[in-house]
């Protein structure tokens, strides 16, 4: 055995290996990732041909993993395997700024964890949808409560027109879980539009029981000529089927809801809001119609 080191510098035929934070390497690997190129041997050859970077396939794999460009990196953060294709796709975009197609994410997930799809059983939980065929405006109203702002003292209850999803009104109320309040809001709406719809739909919450009786009574008194069973004056739906009002809450949450909670809590932390000050509390507008506040 030779008594001296034949490679004192520690460098091999590939030259000095670039680190994962090398700007040129990062841009190249991200570009290949967008091209859906995942084979480390091919990436190694492309690096040499495109950028003159000599790097062994195993080192390419290490650098891609360090940069979070491995197809299964996001899946490793979900050991319970509850995240589906769309969630993984969105989290990759959020964490890395790289937007992958749904088909590509699905392909990688099937390669690395095909059992996860069976565990989530998407077909078993699929919601059966039926097409809506509304007669026209004010034929059906859809009501529901919005709890995203409940934690900061702003419970909301609102109603939309089922045919157009136009907001008929919404109220910031002391509680959207009390039957008397919900019934009062409905009567305000009846007075506002000078009439009642053929049908009103809500979810199955206990706060709607008084509303149910009120709607049935008004229908019987003012429209006794209409068959009380076809269509019924009030229909209970599961929340996932009461979609007209449900989709409307999404717009409110994205435009206002989540940010309002953050800013409100920050105001408390910074000492800008004093809940014991009656002027500040009254300025919040609790109990007023959202349309009045705007």
Short mmCIF file of C-alpha atoms in Angstrom, two decimals:
data_model
loop_
_atom_site.label_atom_id
_atom_site.label_comp_id
_atom_site.label_asym_id
_atom_site.label_seq_id
_atom_site.Cartn_x
_atom_site.Cartn_y
_atom_site.Cartn_z
CA UNK A 1 0.00 0.00 0.00
CA UNK A 2 1.32 3.43 -0.89
CA UNK A 3 2.32 5.57 2.04
CA UNK A 4 1.09 8.81 0.54
CA UNK A 5 -2.27 10.32 -0.50
CA UNK A 6 -2.86 10.22 -4.25
CA UNK A 7 -5.67 12.79 -3.96
CA UNK A 8 -4.63 15.32 -1.29
CA UNK A 9 -7.21 17.91 -2.41
CA UNK A 10 -10.14 15.51 -2.08
CA UNK A 11 -11.39 16.38 -5.56
CA UNK A 12 -12.52 13.74 -8.02
CA UNK A 13 -13.00 13.69 -11.77
CA UNK A 14 -16.29 15.57 -11.43
CA UNK A 15 -14.52 18.66 -10.13
CA UNK A 16 -15.68 20.73 -7.19
CA UNK A 17 -19.26 19.87 -6.27
CA UNK A 18 -21.64 22.80 -6.04
CA UNK A 19 -23.55 23.27 -2.80
CA UNK A 20 -27.33 23.33 -2.61
CA UNK A 21 -27.36 27.10 -2.13
CA UNK A 22 -25.45 27.81 -5.34
CA UNK A 23 -27.63 30.23 -7.31
CA UNK A 24 -26.82 28.75 -10.70
CA UNK A 25 -27.56 25.22 -9.52
CA UNK A 26 -30.80 26.24 -7.80
CA UNK A 27 -32.16 27.91 -10.94
CA UNK A 28 -31.22 24.93 -13.09
CA UNK A 29 -32.80 22.34 -10.79
CA UNK A 30 -35.96 24.41 -10.40
CA UNK A 31 -36.24 24.71 -14.18
CA UNK A 32 -35.94 20.94 -14.59
CA UNK A 33 -38.53 20.48 -11.86
CA UNK A 34 -40.99 22.64 -13.77
CA UNK A 35 -40.31 20.50 -16.82
CA UNK A 36 -41.37 17.50 -14.71
CA UNK A 37 -37.90 15.98 -15.13
CA UNK A 38 -37.39 13.73 -12.10
CA UNK A 39 -34.80 11.20 -13.27
CA UNK A 40 -31.53 12.03 -11.50
CA UNK A 41 -29.34 10.47 -14.22
CA UNK A 42 -31.00 12.58 -16.90
CA UNK A 43 -30.74 15.69 -14.74
CA UNK A 44 -27.03 15.00 -14.25
CA UNK A 45 -26.54 14.85 -18.02
CA UNK A 46 -28.63 17.99 -18.57
CA UNK A 47 -26.60 19.91 -16.00
CA UNK A 48 -23.42 19.02 -17.87
CA UNK A 49 -24.86 19.78 -21.30
CA UNK A 50 -26.79 22.95 -20.43
CA UNK A 51 -24.64 24.55 -17.75
CA UNK A 52 -21.30 22.77 -17.74
CA UNK A 53 -21.99 21.53 -14.21
CA UNK A 54 -20.50 18.11 -13.52
CA UNK A 55 -22.48 16.33 -10.82
CA UNK A 56 -23.08 12.66 -10.09
CA UNK A 57 -26.70 11.43 -10.09
CA UNK A 58 -26.57 10.60 -6.38
CA UNK A 59 -25.43 14.14 -5.61
CA UNK A 60 -28.20 15.51 -7.81
CA UNK A 61 -30.66 13.57 -5.68
CA UNK A 62 -29.20 15.05 -2.49
CA UNK A 63 -29.37 18.61 -3.84
CA UNK A 64 -32.95 18.19 -5.05
CA UNK A 65 -33.98 16.85 -1.66
CA UNK A 66 -32.27 19.75 0.11
CA UNK A 67 -34.17 22.20 -2.09
CA UNK A 68 -37.49 20.46 -1.54
CA UNK A 69 -37.75 19.44 -5.19
CA UNK A 70 -38.29 15.76 -4.59
CA UNK A 71 -41.77 14.64 -5.53
CA UNK A 72 -42.43 13.07 -2.13
CA UNK A 73 -41.05 15.89 0.05
CA UNK A 74 -44.47 17.37 0.79
CA UNK A 75 -45.92 13.92 1.38
CA UNK A 76 -43.30 13.33 4.09
CA UNK A 77 -44.90 16.16 6.04
CA UNK A 78 -48.21 14.28 6.08
CA UNK A 79 -47.57 10.99 7.89
CA UNK A 80 -51.29 10.51 8.54
CA UNK A 81 -51.79 10.52 4.75
CA UNK A 82 -54.85 12.74 4.95
CA UNK A 83 -53.80 15.22 2.27
CA UNK A 84 -55.10 14.58 -1.21
CA UNK A 85 -53.72 15.62 -4.58
CA UNK A 86 -55.15 19.13 -4.55
CA UNK A 87 -53.89 19.86 -1.04
CA UNK A 88 -50.39 18.60 -1.83
CA UNK A 89 -50.39 20.63 -5.05
CA UNK A 90 -51.38 23.83 -3.23
CA UNK A 91 -48.88 23.32 -0.40
CA UNK A 92 -46.00 22.80 -2.83
CA UNK A 93 -46.94 26.04 -4.58
CA UNK A 94 -47.17 27.88 -1.24
CA UNK A 95 -43.91 26.53 0.19
CA UNK A 96 -41.71 26.64 -2.90
CA UNK A 97 -43.46 28.96 -5.35
CA UNK A 98 -43.42 26.15 -7.92
CA UNK A 99 -46.76 25.42 -9.59
CA UNK A 100 -47.12 21.82 -10.69
CA UNK A 101 -50.01 20.38 -12.66
CA UNK A 102 -52.54 18.24 -10.87
CA UNK A 103 -51.77 15.27 -13.13
CA UNK A 104 -48.06 15.45 -12.30
CA UNK A 105 -48.68 15.60 -8.54
CA UNK A 106 -51.11 12.69 -8.80
CA UNK A 107 -48.57 10.65 -10.78
CA UNK A 108 -45.83 11.19 -8.18
CA UNK A 109 -48.20 10.41 -5.30
CA UNK A 110 -49.29 7.17 -6.95
CA UNK A 111 -45.64 6.23 -7.39
CA UNK A 112 -44.64 6.86 -3.77
CA UNK A 113 -47.81 6.04 -1.82
CA UNK A 114 -50.56 4.30 -3.81
CA UNK A 115 -52.08 2.95 -0.58
CA UNK A 116 -52.76 6.50 0.58
CA UNK A 117 -55.46 6.90 -2.05
CA UNK A 118 -57.28 3.83 -0.76
CA UNK A 119 -56.97 5.08 2.81
CA UNK A 120 -58.59 8.42 1.97
CA UNK A 121 -61.39 6.69 0.03
CA UNK A 122 -62.42 9.72 -2.00
CA UNK A 123 -65.24 7.90 -3.77
CA UNK A 124 -66.81 6.82 -0.48
CA UNK A 125 -67.07 10.44 0.63
CA UNK A 126 -68.16 11.90 -2.68
CA UNK A 127 -71.13 14.23 -2.35
CA UNK A 128 -73.89 13.54 -4.81
CA UNK A 129 -74.88 16.76 -6.55
CA UNK A 130 -78.15 17.52 -8.31
CA UNK A 131 -78.71 20.30 -10.85
CA UNK A 132 -80.73 23.28 -9.63
CA UNK A 133 -83.59 24.45 -11.81
CA UNK A 134 -84.93 27.60 -10.13
CA UNK A 135 -88.14 29.16 -11.37
CA UNK A 136 -86.82 32.67 -10.91
CA UNK A 137 -85.69 35.25 -8.40
CA UNK A 138 -87.24 35.06 -4.92
CA UNK A 139 -88.51 31.57 -5.66
CA UNK A 140 -86.18 30.17 -3.00
CA UNK A 141 -84.14 31.86 -0.29
CA UNK A 142 -81.14 30.23 1.34
CA UNK A 143 -80.10 31.15 4.88
CA UNK A 144 -77.20 30.21 7.13
CA UNK A 145 -74.88 31.46 9.85
CA UNK A 146 -71.21 32.38 9.45
CA UNK A 147 -68.97 31.57 12.41
CA UNK A 148 -65.51 32.63 11.18
CA UNK A 149 -65.76 35.94 13.05
CA UNK A 150 -67.58 34.47 16.05
CA UNK A 151 -64.30 34.20 17.97
CA UNK A 152 -63.90 37.98 17.95
CA UNK A 153 -67.54 38.70 18.75
CA UNK A 154 -69.05 39.10 15.28
CA UNK A 155 -71.42 36.21 14.55
CA UNK A 156 -73.23 36.69 11.25
CA UNK A 157 -76.45 35.34 9.81
CA UNK A 158 -77.36 35.96 6.19
CA UNK A 159 -79.73 35.10 3.35
CA UNK A 160 -79.14 34.90 -0.40
CA UNK A 161 -81.44 34.40 -3.35
CA UNK A 162 -80.97 30.81 -4.49
CA UNK A 163 -81.35 31.51 -8.21
CA UNK A 164 -78.84 34.37 -8.43
CA UNK A 165 -76.83 33.98 -5.17
CA UNK A 166 -77.41 37.71 -4.70
CA UNK A 167 -77.21 38.81 -1.07
CA UNK A 168 -80.66 39.72 0.23
CA UNK A 169 -79.22 40.80 3.58
CA UNK A 170 -76.85 39.78 6.35
CA UNK A 171 -76.66 40.78 9.98
CA UNK A 172 -74.00 40.96 12.67
CA UNK A 173 -75.98 39.63 15.63
CA UNK A 174 -75.35 38.89 19.31
CA UNK A 175 -75.57 35.19 18.43
CA UNK A 176 -76.45 33.28 15.27
CA UNK A 177 -77.37 30.22 17.35
CA UNK A 178 -80.53 31.58 18.98
CA UNK A 179 -83.91 30.86 17.40
CA UNK A 180 -85.48 34.20 18.33
CA UNK A 181 -82.72 36.15 16.60
CA UNK A 182 -82.89 34.08 13.42
CA UNK A 183 -86.68 34.43 13.27
CA UNK A 184 -86.42 38.20 13.77
CA UNK A 185 -83.90 38.51 10.92
CA UNK A 186 -86.25 36.59 8.64
CA UNK A 187 -89.16 38.90 9.49
CA UNK A 188 -86.95 41.91 8.75
CA UNK A 189 -86.30 40.42 5.33
CA UNK A 190 -90.00 39.78 4.71
CA UNK A 191 -90.73 43.41 5.56
CA UNK A 192 -87.88 44.62 3.36
CA UNK A 193 -89.04 42.72 0.25
CA UNK A 194 -92.79 42.86 1.01
CA UNK A 195 -93.28 39.13 0.70
CA UNK A 196 -92.03 35.61 1.29
CA UNK A 197 -90.40 33.12 -1.08
CA UNK A 198 -92.04 29.92 -2.22
CA UNK A 199 -89.41 28.05 -0.26
CA UNK A 200 -86.72 28.73 2.34
CA UNK A 201 -83.75 26.41 2.88
CA UNK A 202 -81.44 26.18 5.89
CA UNK A 203 -79.23 23.58 7.49
CA UNK A 204 -80.48 21.41 10.33
CA UNK A 205 -79.35 23.58 13.24
CA UNK A 206 -81.61 23.83 16.28
CA UNK A 207 -81.68 27.64 15.90
CA UNK A 208 -83.94 27.25 12.85
CA UNK A 209 -86.85 25.44 14.55
CA UNK A 210 -88.75 28.66 15.31
CA UNK A 211 -88.01 29.86 11.80
CA UNK A 212 -89.53 26.67 10.42
CA UNK A 213 -92.80 27.20 12.27
CA UNK A 214 -92.92 30.88 11.33
CA UNK A 215 -92.45 30.21 7.62
CA UNK A 216 -95.07 27.46 7.64
CA UNK A 217 -97.56 29.78 9.37
CA UNK A 218 -97.00 32.68 6.97
CA UNK A 219 -97.34 30.37 3.99
CA UNK A 220 -100.61 28.97 5.35
CA UNK A 221 -102.07 32.42 6.12
CA UNK A 222 -101.13 34.31 2.96
CA UNK A 223 -100.82 31.52 0.39
CA UNK A 224 -103.29 28.89 1.49
CA UNK A 225 -104.02 28.07 -2.14
CA UNK A 226 -100.54 26.57 -2.62
CA UNK A 227 -100.04 22.89 -1.84
CA UNK A 228 -98.12 22.84 1.49
CA UNK A 229 -96.11 19.82 0.37
CA UNK A 230 -95.20 20.82 -3.18
CA UNK A 231 -93.08 22.75 -2.76
CA UNK A 232 -92.72 22.68 1.04
CA UNK A 233 -92.36 26.13 2.59
CA UNK A 234 -89.18 25.24 4.48
CA UNK A 235 -86.62 22.53 3.73
CA UNK A 236 -83.78 21.35 5.94
CA UNK A 237 -80.58 20.55 4.05
CA UNK A 238 -77.18 19.30 5.07
CA UNK A 239 -74.67 22.13 5.01
CA UNK A 240 -72.86 20.57 2.03
CA UNK A 241 -76.10 20.76 0.04
CA UNK A 242 -77.10 24.28 1.07
CA UNK A 243 -74.57 25.48 -1.47
CA UNK A 244 -75.95 28.88 -2.52
CA UNK A 245 -75.28 30.50 0.85
CA UNK A 246 -72.27 28.26 1.50
CA UNK A 247 -70.43 29.47 -1.59
CA UNK A 248 -71.30 33.06 -0.72
CA UNK A 249 -69.55 32.76 2.65
CA UNK A 250 -66.36 31.80 0.82
CA UNK A 251 -66.20 35.18 -0.86
CA UNK A 252 -66.70 36.91 2.48
CA UNK A 253 -64.00 34.83 4.16
CA UNK A 254 -61.43 35.44 1.42
CA UNK A 255 -62.13 39.17 1.17
CA UNK A 256 -62.66 39.95 4.83
CA UNK A 257 -63.02 37.11 7.33
CA UNK A 258 -59.56 35.68 8.03
CA UNK A 259 -57.78 39.02 7.72
CA UNK A 260 -60.30 40.69 10.02
CA UNK A 261 -59.55 38.20 12.79
CA UNK A 262 -55.80 38.75 12.42
CA UNK A 263 -56.07 42.54 12.45
CA UNK A 264 -58.56 42.50 15.33
CA UNK A 265 -56.33 40.35 17.51
CA UNK A 266 -53.31 42.45 16.61
CA UNK A 267 -55.23 45.53 17.71
CA UNK A 268 -55.82 43.94 21.10
CA UNK A 269 -52.15 42.94 21.40
CA UNK A 270 -51.02 46.45 20.45
CA UNK A 271 -53.44 48.06 22.89
CA UNK A 272 -55.48 49.74 20.15
CA UNK A 273 -58.77 48.11 21.09
CA UNK A 274 -60.28 48.15 24.56
CA UNK A 275 -63.26 45.78 24.92
CA UNK A 276 -64.20 47.51 28.20
CA UNK A 277 -64.66 50.86 26.44
CA UNK A 278 -68.40 51.16 25.60
CA UNK A 279 -67.68 53.57 22.74
CA UNK A 280 -65.33 51.13 21.06
CA UNK A 281 -67.76 48.27 21.60
CA UNK A 282 -70.69 50.21 20.12
CA UNK A 283 -68.53 51.24 17.16
CA UNK A 284 -68.21 47.59 16.24
CA UNK A 285 -71.84 47.74 15.11
CA UNK A 286 -73.04 44.55 16.80
CA UNK A 287 -76.62 43.76 15.83
CA UNK A 288 -76.71 45.99 12.75
CA UNK A 289 -77.39 44.84 9.24
CA UNK A 290 -74.26 44.35 7.16
CA UNK A 291 -75.88 46.34 4.37
CA UNK A 292 -76.48 49.22 6.77
CA UNK A 293 -72.84 49.17 7.87
CA UNK A 294 -71.64 49.38 4.29
#
